[in-house]
mmCIF file with all atom_site columns, C-alpha atoms in Angstrom:
data_model
loop_
_atom_site.group_PDB
_atom_site.id
_atom_site.type_symbol
_atom_site.label_atom_id
_atom_site.label_alt_id
_atom_site.label_comp_id
_atom_site.label_asym_id
_atom_site.label_entity_id
_atom_site.label_seq_id
_atom_site.pdbx_PDB_ins_code
_atom_site.Cartn_x
_atom_site.Cartn_y
_atom_site.Cartn_z
_atom_site.occupancy
_atom_site.B_iso_or_equiv
_atom_site.pdbx_formal_charge
_atom_site.auth_seq_id
_atom_site.auth_comp_id
_atom_site.auth_asym_id
_atom_site.auth_atom_id
_atom_site.pdbx_PDB_model_num
ATOM 1   C CA . UNK W 1 1   ? 44.330 64.719 55.072 1.00 69.00 ? 1   UNK W CA 1
ATOM 2   C CA . UNK W 1 2   ? 41.042 66.461 55.821 1.00 80.00 ? 2   UNK W CA 1
ATOM 3   C CA . UNK W 1 3   ? 41.460 69.541 58.068 1.00 78.00 ? 3   UNK W CA 1
ATOM 4   C CA . UNK W 1 4   ? 37.906 69.079 59.332 1.00 86.00 ? 4   UNK W CA 1
ATOM 5   C CA . UNK W 1 5   ? 38.877 65.680 60.779 1.00 91.00 ? 5   UNK W CA 1
ATOM 6   C CA . UNK W 1 6   ? 42.210 66.244 62.520 1.00 85.00 ? 6   UNK W CA 1
ATOM 7   C CA . UNK W 1 7   ? 44.244 63.238 63.661 1.00 92.00 ? 7   UNK W CA 1
ATOM 8   C CA . UNK W 1 8   ? 42.142 60.978 61.428 1.00 96.00 ? 8   UNK W CA 1
ATOM 9   C CA . UNK W 1 9   ? 43.513 58.834 58.591 1.00 97.00 ? 9   UNK W CA 1
ATOM 10  C CA . UNK W 1 10  ? 40.488 56.592 57.968 1.00 98.00 ? 10  UNK W CA 1
ATOM 11  C CA . UNK W 1 11  ? 36.705 56.712 58.353 1.00 98.00 ? 11  UNK W CA 1
ATOM 12  C CA . UNK W 1 12  ? 34.866 53.399 58.781 1.00 98.00 ? 12  UNK W CA 1
ATOM 13  C CA . UNK W 1 13  ? 31.138 53.423 58.120 1.00 98.00 ? 13  UNK W CA 1
ATOM 14  C CA . UNK W 1 14  ? 28.745 50.804 59.378 1.00 97.00 ? 14  UNK W CA 1
ATOM 15  C CA . UNK W 1 15  ? 26.265 49.974 56.593 1.00 96.00 ? 15  UNK W CA 1
ATOM 16  C CA . UNK W 1 16  ? 22.786 49.285 57.998 1.00 94.00 ? 16  UNK W CA 1
ATOM 17  C CA . UNK W 1 17  ? 21.365 52.373 59.679 1.00 93.00 ? 17  UNK W CA 1
ATOM 18  C CA . UNK W 1 18  ? 24.304 54.568 58.650 1.00 97.00 ? 18  UNK W CA 1
ATOM 19  C CA . UNK W 1 19  ? 24.579 54.304 54.855 1.00 98.00 ? 19  UNK W CA 1
ATOM 20  C CA . UNK W 1 20  ? 21.193 52.734 54.140 1.00 97.00 ? 20  UNK W CA 1
ATOM 21  C CA . UNK W 1 21  ? 17.981 53.118 56.140 1.00 95.00 ? 21  UNK W CA 1
ATOM 22  C CA . UNK W 1 22  ? 17.521 49.383 56.561 1.00 92.00 ? 22  UNK W CA 1
ATOM 23  C CA . UNK W 1 23  ? 17.345 48.531 60.251 1.00 84.00 ? 23  UNK W CA 1
ATOM 24  C CA . UNK W 1 24  ? 13.613 48.970 60.780 1.00 88.00 ? 24  UNK W CA 1
ATOM 25  C CA . UNK W 1 25  ? 12.899 47.026 57.578 1.00 92.00 ? 25  UNK W CA 1
ATOM 26  C CA . UNK W 1 26  ? 15.179 44.101 58.391 1.00 89.00 ? 26  UNK W CA 1
ATOM 27  C CA . UNK W 1 27  ? 14.126 43.914 62.045 1.00 88.00 ? 27  UNK W CA 1
ATOM 28  C CA . UNK W 1 28  ? 10.469 43.867 61.044 1.00 90.00 ? 28  UNK W CA 1
ATOM 29  C CA . UNK W 1 29  ? 11.222 40.994 58.658 1.00 92.00 ? 29  UNK W CA 1
ATOM 30  C CA . UNK W 1 30  ? 13.050 39.151 61.442 1.00 92.00 ? 30  UNK W CA 1
ATOM 31  C CA . UNK W 1 31  ? 10.206 39.639 63.929 1.00 93.00 ? 31  UNK W CA 1
ATOM 32  C CA . UNK W 1 32  ? 7.715  38.266 61.404 1.00 93.00 ? 32  UNK W CA 1
ATOM 33  C CA . UNK W 1 33  ? 9.960  35.309 60.538 1.00 93.00 ? 33  UNK W CA 1
ATOM 34  C CA . UNK W 1 34  ? 10.474 34.420 64.197 1.00 92.00 ? 34  UNK W CA 1
ATOM 35  C CA . UNK W 1 35  ? 6.740  34.512 64.765 1.00 91.00 ? 35  UNK W CA 1
ATOM 36  C CA . UNK W 1 36  ? 6.314  31.971 61.972 1.00 90.00 ? 36  UNK W CA 1
ATOM 37  C CA . UNK W 1 37  ? 8.537  29.495 63.846 1.00 88.00 ? 37  UNK W CA 1
ATOM 38  C CA . UNK W 1 38  ? 6.842  30.059 67.199 1.00 89.00 ? 38  UNK W CA 1
ATOM 39  C CA . UNK W 1 39  ? 9.079  32.741 68.722 1.00 89.00 ? 39  UNK W CA 1
ATOM 40  C CA . UNK W 1 40  ? 6.893  35.770 69.379 1.00 90.00 ? 40  UNK W CA 1
ATOM 41  C CA . UNK W 1 41  ? 8.934  38.961 69.435 1.00 90.00 ? 41  UNK W CA 1
ATOM 42  C CA . UNK W 1 42  ? 8.095  42.568 68.606 1.00 90.00 ? 42  UNK W CA 1
ATOM 43  C CA . UNK W 1 43  ? 10.120 44.646 66.184 1.00 87.00 ? 43  UNK W CA 1
ATOM 44  C CA . UNK W 1 44  ? 11.161 46.799 69.138 1.00 86.00 ? 44  UNK W CA 1
ATOM 45  C CA . UNK W 1 45  ? 12.488 43.755 70.994 1.00 89.00 ? 45  UNK W CA 1
ATOM 46  C CA . UNK W 1 46  ? 14.326 42.540 67.890 1.00 88.00 ? 46  UNK W CA 1
ATOM 47  C CA . UNK W 1 47  ? 15.984 45.957 67.633 1.00 84.00 ? 47  UNK W CA 1
ATOM 48  C CA . UNK W 1 48  ? 16.960 45.811 71.302 1.00 83.00 ? 48  UNK W CA 1
ATOM 49  C CA . UNK W 1 49  ? 18.505 42.348 71.049 1.00 86.00 ? 49  UNK W CA 1
ATOM 50  C CA . UNK W 1 50  ? 19.990 42.173 67.572 1.00 86.00 ? 50  UNK W CA 1
ATOM 51  C CA . UNK W 1 51  ? 20.669 45.679 66.240 1.00 79.00 ? 51  UNK W CA 1
ATOM 52  C CA . UNK W 1 52  ? 24.169 45.686 64.805 1.00 72.00 ? 52  UNK W CA 1
ATOM 53  C CA . UNK W 1 53  ? 24.698 41.986 65.547 1.00 78.00 ? 53  UNK W CA 1
ATOM 54  C CA . UNK W 1 54  ? 25.493 39.143 63.158 1.00 77.00 ? 54  UNK W CA 1
ATOM 55  C CA . UNK W 1 55  ? 23.303 36.102 62.437 1.00 83.00 ? 55  UNK W CA 1
ATOM 56  C CA . UNK W 1 56  ? 25.527 34.136 64.821 1.00 86.00 ? 56  UNK W CA 1
ATOM 57  C CA . UNK W 1 57  ? 24.138 36.222 67.689 1.00 85.00 ? 57  UNK W CA 1
ATOM 58  C CA . UNK W 1 58  ? 20.603 35.417 66.542 1.00 89.00 ? 58  UNK W CA 1
ATOM 59  C CA . UNK W 1 59  ? 21.296 31.681 66.324 1.00 89.00 ? 59  UNK W CA 1
ATOM 60  C CA . UNK W 1 60  ? 23.009 31.676 69.721 1.00 90.00 ? 60  UNK W CA 1
ATOM 61  C CA . UNK W 1 61  ? 20.103 33.523 71.347 1.00 89.00 ? 61  UNK W CA 1
ATOM 62  C CA . UNK W 1 62  ? 17.459 31.135 70.017 1.00 89.00 ? 62  UNK W CA 1
ATOM 63  C CA . UNK W 1 63  ? 19.568 28.167 71.079 1.00 89.00 ? 63  UNK W CA 1
ATOM 64  C CA . UNK W 1 64  ? 19.952 29.639 74.572 1.00 90.00 ? 64  UNK W CA 1
ATOM 65  C CA . UNK W 1 65  ? 16.188 29.979 75.070 1.00 86.00 ? 65  UNK W CA 1
ATOM 66  C CA . UNK W 1 66  ? 15.578 26.419 73.912 1.00 87.00 ? 66  UNK W CA 1
ATOM 67  C CA . UNK W 1 67  ? 14.146 27.295 70.501 1.00 88.00 ? 67  UNK W CA 1
ATOM 68  C CA . UNK W 1 68  ? 16.836 26.517 67.924 1.00 90.00 ? 68  UNK W CA 1
ATOM 69  C CA . UNK W 1 69  ? 16.021 27.816 64.459 1.00 90.00 ? 69  UNK W CA 1
ATOM 70  C CA . UNK W 1 70  ? 15.431 25.389 61.581 1.00 91.00 ? 70  UNK W CA 1
ATOM 71  C CA . UNK W 1 71  ? 18.068 25.143 58.839 1.00 91.00 ? 71  UNK W CA 1
ATOM 72  C CA . UNK W 1 72  ? 15.718 26.857 56.400 1.00 93.00 ? 72  UNK W CA 1
ATOM 73  C CA . UNK W 1 73  ? 15.263 29.940 58.600 1.00 93.00 ? 73  UNK W CA 1
ATOM 74  C CA . UNK W 1 74  ? 18.218 32.094 57.533 1.00 92.00 ? 74  UNK W CA 1
ATOM 75  C CA . UNK W 1 75  ? 17.882 31.488 53.747 1.00 93.00 ? 75  UNK W CA 1
ATOM 76  C CA . UNK W 1 76  ? 14.167 32.251 53.904 1.00 93.00 ? 76  UNK W CA 1
ATOM 77  C CA . UNK W 1 77  ? 14.793 35.348 56.020 1.00 91.00 ? 77  UNK W CA 1
ATOM 78  C CA . UNK W 1 78  ? 17.480 36.558 53.605 1.00 90.00 ? 78  UNK W CA 1
ATOM 79  C CA . UNK W 1 79  ? 15.034 36.171 50.701 1.00 93.00 ? 79  UNK W CA 1
ATOM 80  C CA . UNK W 1 80  ? 12.329 38.143 52.523 1.00 93.00 ? 80  UNK W CA 1
ATOM 81  C CA . UNK W 1 81  ? 14.782 40.894 53.485 1.00 91.00 ? 81  UNK W CA 1
ATOM 82  C CA . UNK W 1 82  ? 15.960 41.195 49.872 1.00 92.00 ? 82  UNK W CA 1
ATOM 83  C CA . UNK W 1 83  ? 12.406 41.507 48.579 1.00 95.00 ? 83  UNK W CA 1
ATOM 84  C CA . UNK W 1 84  ? 11.575 44.107 51.221 1.00 94.00 ? 84  UNK W CA 1
ATOM 85  C CA . UNK W 1 85  ? 14.747 46.052 50.444 1.00 94.00 ? 85  UNK W CA 1
ATOM 86  C CA . UNK W 1 86  ? 14.058 45.906 46.717 1.00 95.00 ? 86  UNK W CA 1
ATOM 87  C CA . UNK W 1 87  ? 10.686 47.548 47.311 1.00 95.00 ? 87  UNK W CA 1
ATOM 88  C CA . UNK W 1 88  ? 11.481 49.983 50.122 1.00 95.00 ? 88  UNK W CA 1
ATOM 89  C CA . UNK W 1 89  ? 15.194 50.518 50.842 1.00 96.00 ? 89  UNK W CA 1
ATOM 90  C CA . UNK W 1 90  ? 16.525 54.070 50.657 1.00 97.00 ? 90  UNK W CA 1
ATOM 91  C CA . UNK W 1 91  ? 19.949 55.575 51.351 1.00 97.00 ? 91  UNK W CA 1
ATOM 92  C CA . UNK W 1 92  ? 20.311 57.617 54.512 1.00 97.00 ? 92  UNK W CA 1
ATOM 93  C CA . UNK W 1 93  ? 19.488 61.189 53.510 1.00 96.00 ? 93  UNK W CA 1
ATOM 94  C CA . UNK W 1 94  ? 22.615 63.217 52.813 1.00 97.00 ? 94  UNK W CA 1
ATOM 95  C CA . UNK W 1 95  ? 25.117 60.343 52.894 1.00 98.00 ? 95  UNK W CA 1
ATOM 96  C CA . UNK W 1 96  ? 26.058 60.667 49.215 1.00 97.00 ? 96  UNK W CA 1
ATOM 97  C CA . UNK W 1 97  ? 27.084 64.292 49.774 1.00 96.00 ? 97  UNK W CA 1
ATOM 98  C CA . UNK W 1 98  ? 29.196 63.349 52.827 1.00 97.00 ? 98  UNK W CA 1
ATOM 99  C CA . UNK W 1 99  ? 31.047 60.683 50.835 1.00 97.00 ? 99  UNK W CA 1
ATOM 100 C CA . UNK W 1 100 ? 31.641 63.100 47.972 1.00 96.00 ? 100 UNK W CA 1
ATOM 101 C CA . UNK W 1 101 ? 33.128 65.703 50.329 1.00 94.00 ? 101 UNK W CA 1
ATOM 102 C CA . UNK W 1 102 ? 35.239 63.310 52.384 1.00 95.00 ? 102 UNK W CA 1
ATOM 103 C CA . UNK W 1 103 ? 38.948 63.876 51.691 1.00 93.00 ? 103 UNK W CA 1
ATOM 104 C CA . UNK W 1 104 ? 40.136 60.783 53.563 1.00 95.00 ? 104 UNK W CA 1
ATOM 105 C CA . UNK W 1 105 ? 40.170 57.053 52.807 1.00 97.00 ? 105 UNK W CA 1
ATOM 106 C CA . UNK W 1 106 ? 36.939 55.380 53.936 1.00 98.00 ? 106 UNK W CA 1
ATOM 107 C CA . UNK W 1 107 ? 35.387 51.921 53.932 1.00 98.00 ? 107 UNK W CA 1
ATOM 108 C CA . UNK W 1 108 ? 32.470 49.825 55.205 1.00 98.00 ? 108 UNK W CA 1
ATOM 109 C CA . UNK W 1 109 ? 32.571 47.430 58.177 1.00 98.00 ? 109 UNK W CA 1
ATOM 110 C CA . UNK W 1 110 ? 29.247 45.649 58.655 1.00 96.00 ? 110 UNK W CA 1
ATOM 111 C CA . UNK W 1 111 ? 27.756 42.789 60.657 1.00 92.00 ? 111 UNK W CA 1
ATOM 112 C CA . UNK W 1 112 ? 25.657 41.835 57.621 1.00 90.00 ? 112 UNK W CA 1
ATOM 113 C CA . UNK W 1 113 ? 26.736 39.236 55.090 1.00 90.00 ? 113 UNK W CA 1
ATOM 114 C CA . UNK W 1 114 ? 28.881 40.530 52.228 1.00 94.00 ? 114 UNK W CA 1
ATOM 115 C CA . UNK W 1 115 ? 26.285 39.782 49.561 1.00 93.00 ? 115 UNK W CA 1
ATOM 116 C CA . UNK W 1 116 ? 23.656 41.743 51.505 1.00 91.00 ? 116 UNK W CA 1
ATOM 117 C CA . UNK W 1 117 ? 26.001 44.719 51.922 1.00 95.00 ? 117 UNK W CA 1
ATOM 118 C CA . UNK W 1 118 ? 26.735 44.712 48.184 1.00 97.00 ? 118 UNK W CA 1
ATOM 119 C CA . UNK W 1 119 ? 23.026 44.379 47.364 1.00 95.00 ? 119 UNK W CA 1
ATOM 120 C CA . UNK W 1 120 ? 22.090 47.267 49.683 1.00 96.00 ? 120 UNK W CA 1
ATOM 121 C CA . UNK W 1 121 ? 24.757 49.589 48.311 1.00 98.00 ? 121 UNK W CA 1
ATOM 122 C CA . UNK W 1 122 ? 23.877 48.761 44.710 1.00 97.00 ? 122 UNK W CA 1
ATOM 123 C CA . UNK W 1 123 ? 20.158 49.331 45.328 1.00 96.00 ? 123 UNK W CA 1
ATOM 124 C CA . UNK W 1 124 ? 20.805 52.746 46.856 1.00 97.00 ? 124 UNK W CA 1
ATOM 125 C CA . UNK W 1 125 ? 23.406 53.941 44.358 1.00 97.00 ? 125 UNK W CA 1
ATOM 126 C CA . UNK W 1 126 ? 26.297 53.920 46.842 1.00 98.00 ? 126 UNK W CA 1
ATOM 127 C CA . UNK W 1 127 ? 28.272 50.918 45.570 1.00 98.00 ? 127 UNK W CA 1
ATOM 128 C CA . UNK W 1 128 ? 30.613 52.906 43.332 1.00 97.00 ? 128 UNK W CA 1
ATOM 129 C CA . UNK W 1 129 ? 31.674 55.119 46.238 1.00 97.00 ? 129 UNK W CA 1
ATOM 130 C CA . UNK W 1 130 ? 33.090 52.121 48.127 1.00 98.00 ? 130 UNK W CA 1
ATOM 131 C CA . UNK W 1 131 ? 34.286 49.766 45.419 1.00 97.00 ? 131 UNK W CA 1
ATOM 132 C CA . UNK W 1 132 ? 35.858 46.707 47.052 1.00 96.00 ? 132 UNK W CA 1
ATOM 133 C CA . UNK W 1 133 ? 36.461 48.423 50.409 1.00 98.00 ? 133 UNK W CA 1
ATOM 134 C CA . UNK W 1 134 ? 33.864 46.265 52.125 1.00 98.00 ? 134 UNK W CA 1
ATOM 135 C CA . UNK W 1 135 ? 34.543 44.338 55.333 1.00 98.00 ? 135 UNK W CA 1
ATOM 136 C CA . UNK W 1 136 ? 32.029 42.095 57.098 1.00 96.00 ? 136 UNK W CA 1
ATOM 137 C CA . UNK W 1 137 ? 31.705 39.881 60.160 1.00 92.00 ? 137 UNK W CA 1
ATOM 138 C CA . UNK W 1 138 ? 32.244 36.838 57.913 1.00 91.00 ? 138 UNK W CA 1
ATOM 139 C CA . UNK W 1 139 ? 35.900 37.869 57.647 1.00 95.00 ? 139 UNK W CA 1
ATOM 140 C CA . UNK W 1 140 ? 36.709 37.671 61.368 1.00 95.00 ? 140 UNK W CA 1
ATOM 141 C CA . UNK W 1 141 ? 36.293 35.197 64.197 1.00 93.00 ? 141 UNK W CA 1
ATOM 142 C CA . UNK W 1 142 ? 34.212 37.422 66.458 1.00 93.00 ? 142 UNK W CA 1
ATOM 143 C CA . UNK W 1 143 ? 31.703 39.995 65.250 1.00 91.00 ? 143 UNK W CA 1
ATOM 144 C CA . UNK W 1 144 ? 30.605 43.179 66.999 1.00 92.00 ? 144 UNK W CA 1
ATOM 145 C CA . UNK W 1 145 ? 30.669 43.981 69.941 1.00 94.00 ? 145 UNK W CA 1
ATOM 146 C CA . UNK W 1 146 ? 34.169 42.448 69.749 1.00 96.00 ? 146 UNK W CA 1
ATOM 147 C CA . UNK W 1 147 ? 36.746 44.793 68.139 1.00 98.00 ? 147 UNK W CA 1
ATOM 148 C CA . UNK W 1 148 ? 37.908 42.226 65.554 1.00 98.00 ? 148 UNK W CA 1
ATOM 149 C CA . UNK W 1 149 ? 36.044 43.585 62.520 1.00 98.00 ? 149 UNK W CA 1
ATOM 150 C CA . UNK W 1 150 ? 37.122 47.187 62.981 1.00 98.00 ? 150 UNK W CA 1
ATOM 151 C CA . UNK W 1 151 ? 40.721 46.169 63.637 1.00 98.00 ? 151 UNK W CA 1
ATOM 152 C CA . UNK W 1 152 ? 40.667 43.996 60.514 1.00 98.00 ? 152 UNK W CA 1
ATOM 153 C CA . UNK W 1 153 ? 39.262 46.843 58.393 1.00 98.00 ? 153 UNK W CA 1
ATOM 154 C CA . UNK W 1 154 ? 41.769 49.382 59.704 1.00 98.00 ? 154 UNK W CA 1
ATOM 155 C CA . UNK W 1 155 ? 44.639 46.953 59.170 1.00 98.00 ? 155 UNK W CA 1
ATOM 156 C CA . UNK W 1 156 ? 43.572 46.242 55.604 1.00 98.00 ? 156 UNK W CA 1
ATOM 157 C CA . UNK W 1 157 ? 43.285 49.981 54.941 1.00 98.00 ? 157 UNK W CA 1
ATOM 158 C CA . UNK W 1 158 ? 46.705 50.693 56.520 1.00 98.00 ? 158 UNK W CA 1
ATOM 159 C CA . UNK W 1 159 ? 45.404 52.932 59.318 1.00 98.00 ? 159 UNK W CA 1
ATOM 160 C CA . UNK W 1 160 ? 46.248 52.929 63.024 1.00 98.00 ? 160 UNK W CA 1
ATOM 161 C CA . UNK W 1 161 ? 43.228 52.366 65.297 1.00 98.00 ? 161 UNK W CA 1
ATOM 162 C CA . UNK W 1 162 ? 43.884 55.593 67.242 1.00 97.00 ? 162 UNK W CA 1
ATOM 163 C CA . UNK W 1 163 ? 43.665 57.544 63.959 1.00 98.00 ? 163 UNK W CA 1
ATOM 164 C CA . UNK W 1 164 ? 40.458 55.843 62.806 1.00 98.00 ? 164 UNK W CA 1
ATOM 165 C CA . UNK W 1 165 ? 36.943 57.291 63.105 1.00 98.00 ? 165 UNK W CA 1
ATOM 166 C CA . UNK W 1 166 ? 33.952 54.921 63.117 1.00 98.00 ? 166 UNK W CA 1
ATOM 167 C CA . UNK W 1 167 ? 30.374 55.966 62.275 1.00 98.00 ? 167 UNK W CA 1
ATOM 168 C CA . UNK W 1 168 ? 27.929 53.616 64.013 1.00 97.00 ? 168 UNK W CA 1
ATOM 169 C CA . UNK W 1 169 ? 24.245 53.408 64.890 1.00 94.00 ? 169 UNK W CA 1
ATOM 170 C CA . UNK W 1 170 ? 24.248 50.461 67.316 1.00 92.00 ? 170 UNK W CA 1
ATOM 171 C CA . UNK W 1 171 ? 25.392 49.848 70.872 1.00 93.00 ? 171 UNK W CA 1
ATOM 172 C CA . UNK W 1 172 ? 27.301 46.757 69.730 1.00 93.00 ? 172 UNK W CA 1
ATOM 173 C CA . UNK W 1 173 ? 29.064 48.795 67.045 1.00 95.00 ? 173 UNK W CA 1
ATOM 174 C CA . UNK W 1 174 ? 29.992 51.635 69.388 1.00 97.00 ? 174 UNK W CA 1
ATOM 175 C CA . UNK W 1 175 ? 31.246 49.106 71.938 1.00 97.00 ? 175 UNK W CA 1
ATOM 176 C CA . UNK W 1 176 ? 33.336 47.370 69.268 1.00 97.00 ? 176 UNK W CA 1
ATOM 177 C CA . UNK W 1 177 ? 34.890 50.626 68.055 1.00 98.00 ? 177 UNK W CA 1
ATOM 178 C CA . UNK W 1 178 ? 35.821 51.743 71.555 1.00 98.00 ? 178 UNK W CA 1
ATOM 179 C CA . UNK W 1 179 ? 37.297 48.307 72.304 1.00 98.00 ? 179 UNK W CA 1
ATOM 180 C CA . UNK W 1 180 ? 39.391 48.723 69.148 1.00 98.00 ? 180 UNK W CA 1
ATOM 181 C CA . UNK W 1 181 ? 40.798 52.002 70.466 1.00 98.00 ? 181 UNK W CA 1
ATOM 182 C CA . UNK W 1 182 ? 39.016 54.107 67.852 1.00 98.00 ? 182 UNK W CA 1
ATOM 183 C CA . UNK W 1 183 ? 37.015 57.317 67.974 1.00 97.00 ? 183 UNK W CA 1
ATOM 184 C CA . UNK W 1 184 ? 33.332 56.697 67.281 1.00 98.00 ? 184 UNK W CA 1
ATOM 185 C CA . UNK W 1 185 ? 30.409 58.920 66.381 1.00 98.00 ? 185 UNK W CA 1
ATOM 186 C CA . UNK W 1 186 ? 26.908 57.629 67.019 1.00 97.00 ? 186 UNK W CA 1
ATOM 187 C CA . UNK W 1 187 ? 24.384 58.269 64.236 1.00 97.00 ? 187 UNK W CA 1
ATOM 188 C CA . UNK W 1 188 ? 20.721 58.274 65.257 1.00 95.00 ? 188 UNK W CA 1
ATOM 189 C CA . UNK W 1 189 ? 19.039 59.433 62.044 1.00 94.00 ? 189 UNK W CA 1
ATOM 190 C CA . UNK W 1 190 ? 17.771 56.024 60.902 1.00 91.00 ? 190 UNK W CA 1
ATOM 191 C CA . UNK W 1 191 ? 14.047 55.268 60.921 1.00 87.00 ? 191 UNK W CA 1
ATOM 192 C CA . UNK W 1 192 ? 14.536 52.605 63.618 1.00 85.00 ? 192 UNK W CA 1
ATOM 193 C CA . UNK W 1 193 ? 15.293 55.290 66.199 1.00 86.00 ? 193 UNK W CA 1
ATOM 194 C CA . UNK W 1 194 ? 11.712 56.453 66.036 1.00 80.00 ? 194 UNK W CA 1
ATOM 195 C CA . UNK W 1 195 ? 11.183 53.417 68.284 1.00 68.00 ? 195 UNK W CA 1
ATOM 196 C CA . UNK W 1 196 ? 13.933 54.080 70.845 1.00 73.00 ? 196 UNK W CA 1
ATOM 197 C CA . UNK W 1 197 ? 16.086 56.842 72.346 1.00 81.00 ? 197 UNK W CA 1
ATOM 198 C CA . UNK W 1 198 ? 19.206 56.160 70.334 1.00 87.00 ? 198 UNK W CA 1
ATOM 199 C CA . UNK W 1 199 ? 21.129 59.143 71.694 1.00 92.00 ? 199 UNK W CA 1
ATOM 200 C CA . UNK W 1 200 ? 21.007 57.875 75.262 1.00 92.00 ? 200 UNK W CA 1
ATOM 201 C CA . UNK W 1 201 ? 21.862 54.311 74.248 1.00 90.00 ? 201 UNK W CA 1
ATOM 202 C CA . UNK W 1 202 ? 24.884 55.255 72.146 1.00 94.00 ? 202 UNK W CA 1
ATOM 203 C CA . UNK W 1 203 ? 26.179 57.845 74.579 1.00 96.00 ? 203 UNK W CA 1
ATOM 204 C CA . UNK W 1 204 ? 26.023 55.298 77.389 1.00 95.00 ? 204 UNK W CA 1
ATOM 205 C CA . UNK W 1 205 ? 27.913 52.831 75.175 1.00 95.00 ? 205 UNK W CA 1
ATOM 206 C CA . UNK W 1 206 ? 30.742 55.372 74.858 1.00 97.00 ? 206 UNK W CA 1
ATOM 207 C CA . UNK W 1 207 ? 30.111 57.313 71.645 1.00 97.00 ? 207 UNK W CA 1
ATOM 208 C CA . UNK W 1 208 ? 32.320 60.409 71.445 1.00 96.00 ? 208 UNK W CA 1
ATOM 209 C CA . UNK W 1 209 ? 29.645 62.379 69.636 1.00 96.00 ? 209 UNK W CA 1
ATOM 210 C CA . UNK W 1 210 ? 25.982 61.895 68.658 1.00 96.00 ? 210 UNK W CA 1
ATOM 211 C CA . UNK W 1 211 ? 24.394 63.335 65.525 1.00 96.00 ? 211 UNK W CA 1
ATOM 212 C CA . UNK W 1 212 ? 21.014 62.793 63.884 1.00 94.00 ? 212 UNK W CA 1
ATOM 213 C CA . UNK W 1 213 ? 21.412 64.093 60.321 1.00 95.00 ? 213 UNK W CA 1
ATOM 214 C CA . UNK W 1 214 ? 24.149 63.607 57.751 1.00 96.00 ? 214 UNK W CA 1
ATOM 215 C CA . UNK W 1 215 ? 23.901 67.336 57.013 1.00 93.00 ? 215 UNK W CA 1
ATOM 216 C CA . UNK W 1 216 ? 25.474 67.770 60.476 1.00 94.00 ? 216 UNK W CA 1
ATOM 217 C CA . UNK W 1 217 ? 28.393 65.423 59.758 1.00 95.00 ? 217 UNK W CA 1
ATOM 218 C CA . UNK W 1 218 ? 30.938 68.250 59.533 1.00 89.00 ? 218 UNK W CA 1
ATOM 219 C CA . UNK W 1 219 ? 29.615 70.184 62.539 1.00 77.00 ? 219 UNK W CA 1
ATOM 220 C CA . UNK W 1 220 ? 31.415 69.897 65.861 1.00 64.00 ? 220 UNK W CA 1
ATOM 221 C CA . UNK W 1 221 ? 29.529 68.866 68.943 1.00 48.00 ? 221 UNK W CA 1
#
């Protein structure tokens, strides 16, 4: 029990854009990769369409516009993202202190592949804080914005949805958490929100609170 988080038994963190400052990096890689296969798209447009979504959403989109991606696309993209992360990925400022202070069970629920989540957390020194409490879209039938992933994570952690708090940076993630019957805080401190008004987007999606710095995690408002 943490008195600062009443009626909460579990905190679920998204990974990209909440634990690690990865969204701008990965979306830039995706925009460049799509350009190489003849699909011109800006980083801003990639963020708008795919932030917080799984690779299934990407494949479905390209199929729907008549430009299916080649079989080599995702492996090559994953390699480029890894190399970019290895050179540039940083943890979200202040997240290590929040995890150290948190007096409740917590876990990760991410749209990214499990190996990428593990890689990101190891690179940024956060892996030990989470151990094996990692849940990804690969583990459920429908990824965000469906509620499946958050419900799966809460079930595995033994927490009721109504007593679960989700920390998310994407519209799809906020939508998924609300559909799961959970409280959700929108975090807009990632570098990708230099390109868009994240506060308005997440509030419109239903976020119960918006905050822009992990140093404000414990503040009400």
